Amino acid sequence: MRVSVVLGLLATTLALTACQTLTPEERRARDEATCRGYGFRTGTDQMAGCLLDLELDRRADARAWQAQSSRDMFYRPVVVERRIIVQNR
């Protein structure tokens, strides 16, 4: 009984931590770390270009996802079914 409760709480905790979103400050810090990992130095034009490219890629991905989800949701073919009941006499 205790093991199942502990496993249930553990699964709930893992599920909730997977759903967290980043604040703009956290996203900026991750982007800066990514660009520094590519070899760009803080305060240079190349670093600014790298940060801009990451943001533009993120926005393009969001637009592509939105276009895909709206296409799937709104442009599906509509199937109208009319049943005709035939009775034998």
PDB file of C-alpha atoms in Angstrom:
ATOM      1  CA  MET A   1       0.000   0.000   0.000  1.00  0.00           C
ATOM      2  CA  ARG A   2       2.749   2.461   0.958  1.00  0.00           C
ATOM      3  CA  VAL A   3       4.782   1.635  -2.116  1.00  0.00           C
ATOM      4  CA  SER A   4       1.867   2.412  -4.412  1.00  0.00           C
ATOM      5  CA  VAL A   5       1.254   5.757  -2.666  1.00  0.00           C
ATOM      6  CA  VAL A   6       4.921   6.704  -2.944  1.00  0.00           C
ATOM      7  CA  LEU A   7       5.028   5.684  -6.604  1.00  0.00           C
ATOM      8  CA  GLY A   8       1.835   7.635  -7.271  1.00  0.00           C
ATOM      9  CA  LEU A   9       3.268  10.773  -5.666  1.00  0.00           C
ATOM     10  CA  LEU A  10       6.511  10.320  -7.569  1.00  0.00           C
ATOM     11  CA  ALA A  11       4.657   9.971 -10.880  1.00  0.00           C
ATOM     12  CA  THR A  12       2.556  13.060 -10.113  1.00  0.00           C
ATOM     13  CA  THR A  13       5.655  15.072  -9.246  1.00  0.00           C
ATOM     14  CA  LEU A  14       7.407  14.045 -12.454  1.00  0.00           C
ATOM     15  CA  ALA A  15       4.339  14.893 -14.522  1.00  0.00           C
ATOM     16  CA  LEU A  16       4.055  18.341 -12.990  1.00  0.00           C
ATOM     17  CA  THR A  17       7.733  19.178 -13.400  1.00  0.00           C
ATOM     18  CA  ALA A  18       7.535  18.244 -17.092  1.00  0.00           C
ATOM     19  CA  CYS A  19       4.833  20.880 -17.628  1.00  0.00           C
ATOM     20  CA  GLN A  20       6.760  23.876 -16.338  1.00  0.00           C
ATOM     21  CA  THR A  21       7.374  26.846 -18.602  1.00  0.00           C
ATOM     22  CA  LEU A  22      10.354  29.177 -18.702  1.00  0.00           C
ATOM     23  CA  THR A  23      10.193  32.798 -17.667  1.00  0.00           C
ATOM     24  CA  PRO A  24      11.625  35.299 -20.162  1.00  0.00           C
ATOM     25  CA  GLU A  25      14.668  35.743 -17.910  1.00  0.00           C
ATOM     26  CA  GLU A  26      15.313  31.994 -17.777  1.00  0.00           C
ATOM     27  CA  ARG A  27      14.894  31.706 -21.548  1.00  0.00           C
ATOM     28  CA  ARG A  28      17.343  34.579 -22.090  1.00  0.00           C
ATOM     29  CA  ALA A  29      19.889  32.969 -19.750  1.00  0.00           C
ATOM     30  CA  ARG A  30      19.595  29.650 -21.612  1.00  0.00           C
ATOM     31  CA  ASP A  31      19.933  31.400 -24.974  1.00  0.00           C
ATOM     32  CA  GLU A  32      23.034  33.252 -23.775  1.00  0.00           C
ATOM     33  CA  ALA A  33      24.523  29.991 -22.496  1.00  0.00           C
ATOM     34  CA  THR A  34      23.798  28.363 -25.860  1.00  0.00           C
ATOM     35  CA  CYS A  35      25.476  31.192 -27.767  1.00  0.00           C
ATOM     36  CA  ARG A  36      28.456  31.171 -25.392  1.00  0.00           C
ATOM     37  CA  GLY A  37      28.686  27.437 -26.042  1.00  0.00           C
ATOM     38  CA  TYR A  38      28.939  28.235 -29.749  1.00  0.00           C
ATOM     39  CA  GLY A  39      31.936  30.463 -28.958  1.00  0.00           C
ATOM     40  CA  PHE A  40      30.346  33.933 -29.017  1.00  0.00           C
ATOM     41  CA  ARG A  41      31.439  36.467 -26.400  1.00  0.00           C
ATOM     42  CA  THR A  42      28.975  38.504 -24.359  1.00  0.00           C
ATOM     43  CA  GLY A  43      28.477  42.064 -25.576  1.00  0.00           C
ATOM     44  CA  THR A  44      29.506  41.505 -29.194  1.00  0.00           C
ATOM     45  CA  ASP A  45      27.461  41.942 -32.339  1.00  0.00           C
ATOM     46  CA  GLN A  46      27.904  38.260 -33.110  1.00  0.00           C
ATOM     47  CA  MET A  47      26.342  37.365 -29.731  1.00  0.00           C
ATOM     48  CA  ALA A  48      23.405  39.663 -30.477  1.00  0.00           C
ATOM     49  CA  GLY A  49      23.007  37.998 -33.880  1.00  0.00           C
ATOM     50  CA  CYS A  50      23.066  34.554 -32.283  1.00  0.00           C
ATOM     51  CA  LEU A  51      20.406  35.557 -29.729  1.00  0.00           C
ATOM     52  CA  LEU A  52      18.286  37.035 -32.523  1.00  0.00           C
ATOM     53  CA  ASP A  53      18.594  33.866 -34.596  1.00  0.00           C
ATOM     54  CA  LEU A  54      17.484  31.724 -31.645  1.00  0.00           C
ATOM     55  CA  GLU A  55      14.446  33.942 -31.065  1.00  0.00           C
ATOM     56  CA  LEU A  56      13.523  33.971 -34.760  1.00  0.00           C
ATOM     57  CA  ASP A  57      13.805  30.167 -34.869  1.00  0.00           C
ATOM     58  CA  ARG A  58      11.571  29.905 -31.802  1.00  0.00           C
ATOM     59  CA  ARG A  59       8.955  32.171 -33.389  1.00  0.00           C
ATOM     60  CA  ALA A  60       9.067  30.267 -36.678  1.00  0.00           C
ATOM     61  CA  ASP A  61       8.543  27.002 -34.812  1.00  0.00           C
ATOM     62  CA  ALA A  62       5.564  28.516 -32.965  1.00  0.00           C
ATOM     63  CA  ARG A  63       4.036  29.732 -36.245  1.00  0.00           C
ATOM     64  CA  ALA A  64       4.541  26.348 -37.886  1.00  0.00           C
ATOM     65  CA  TRP A  65       2.945  24.551 -34.932  1.00  0.00           C
ATOM     66  CA  GLN A  66       0.028  26.979 -34.920  1.00  0.00           C
ATOM     67  CA  ALA A  67      -0.525  26.594 -38.650  1.00  0.00           C
ATOM     68  CA  GLN A  68      -0.404  22.808 -38.381  1.00  0.00           C
ATOM     69  CA  SER A  69      -2.787  22.641 -35.438  1.00  0.00           C
ATOM     70  CA  SER A  70      -5.294  25.079 -36.953  1.00  0.00           C
ATOM     71  CA  ARG A  71      -5.205  23.233 -40.281  1.00  0.00           C
ATOM     72  CA  ASP A  72      -5.878  19.936 -38.563  1.00  0.00           C
ATOM     73  CA  MET A  73      -8.650  21.417 -36.478  1.00  0.00           C
ATOM     74  CA  PHE A  74     -10.586  23.554 -38.937  1.00  0.00           C
ATOM     75  CA  TYR A  75     -10.032  22.093 -42.372  1.00  0.00           C
ATOM     76  CA  ARG A  76     -10.943  18.485 -41.865  1.00  0.00           C
ATOM     77  CA  PRO A  77     -13.479  17.106 -44.284  1.00  0.00           C
ATOM     78  CA  VAL A  78     -17.001  17.094 -42.990  1.00  0.00           C
ATOM     79  CA  VAL A  79     -18.837  13.804 -43.304  1.00  0.00           C
ATOM     80  CA  VAL A  80     -22.603  13.972 -43.308  1.00  0.00           C
ATOM     81  CA  GLU A  81     -24.333  10.672 -42.844  1.00  0.00           C
ATOM     82  CA  ARG A  82     -28.004  10.131 -43.621  1.00  0.00           C
ATOM     83  CA  ARG A  83     -29.347   6.799 -42.637  1.00  0.00           C
ATOM     84  CA  ILE A  84     -32.226   5.456 -44.629  1.00  0.00           C
ATOM     85  CA  ILE A  85     -34.171   2.718 -42.965  1.00  0.00           C
ATOM     86  CA  VAL A  86     -35.841   0.347 -45.378  1.00  0.00           C
ATOM     87  CA  GLN A  87     -38.500  -1.924 -44.024  1.00  0.00           C
ATOM     88  CA  ASN A  88     -39.451  -5.110 -45.770  1.00  0.00           C
ATOM     89  CA  ARG A  89     -43.223  -5.679 -46.064  1.00  0.00           C
TER      90      ARG A  89
END
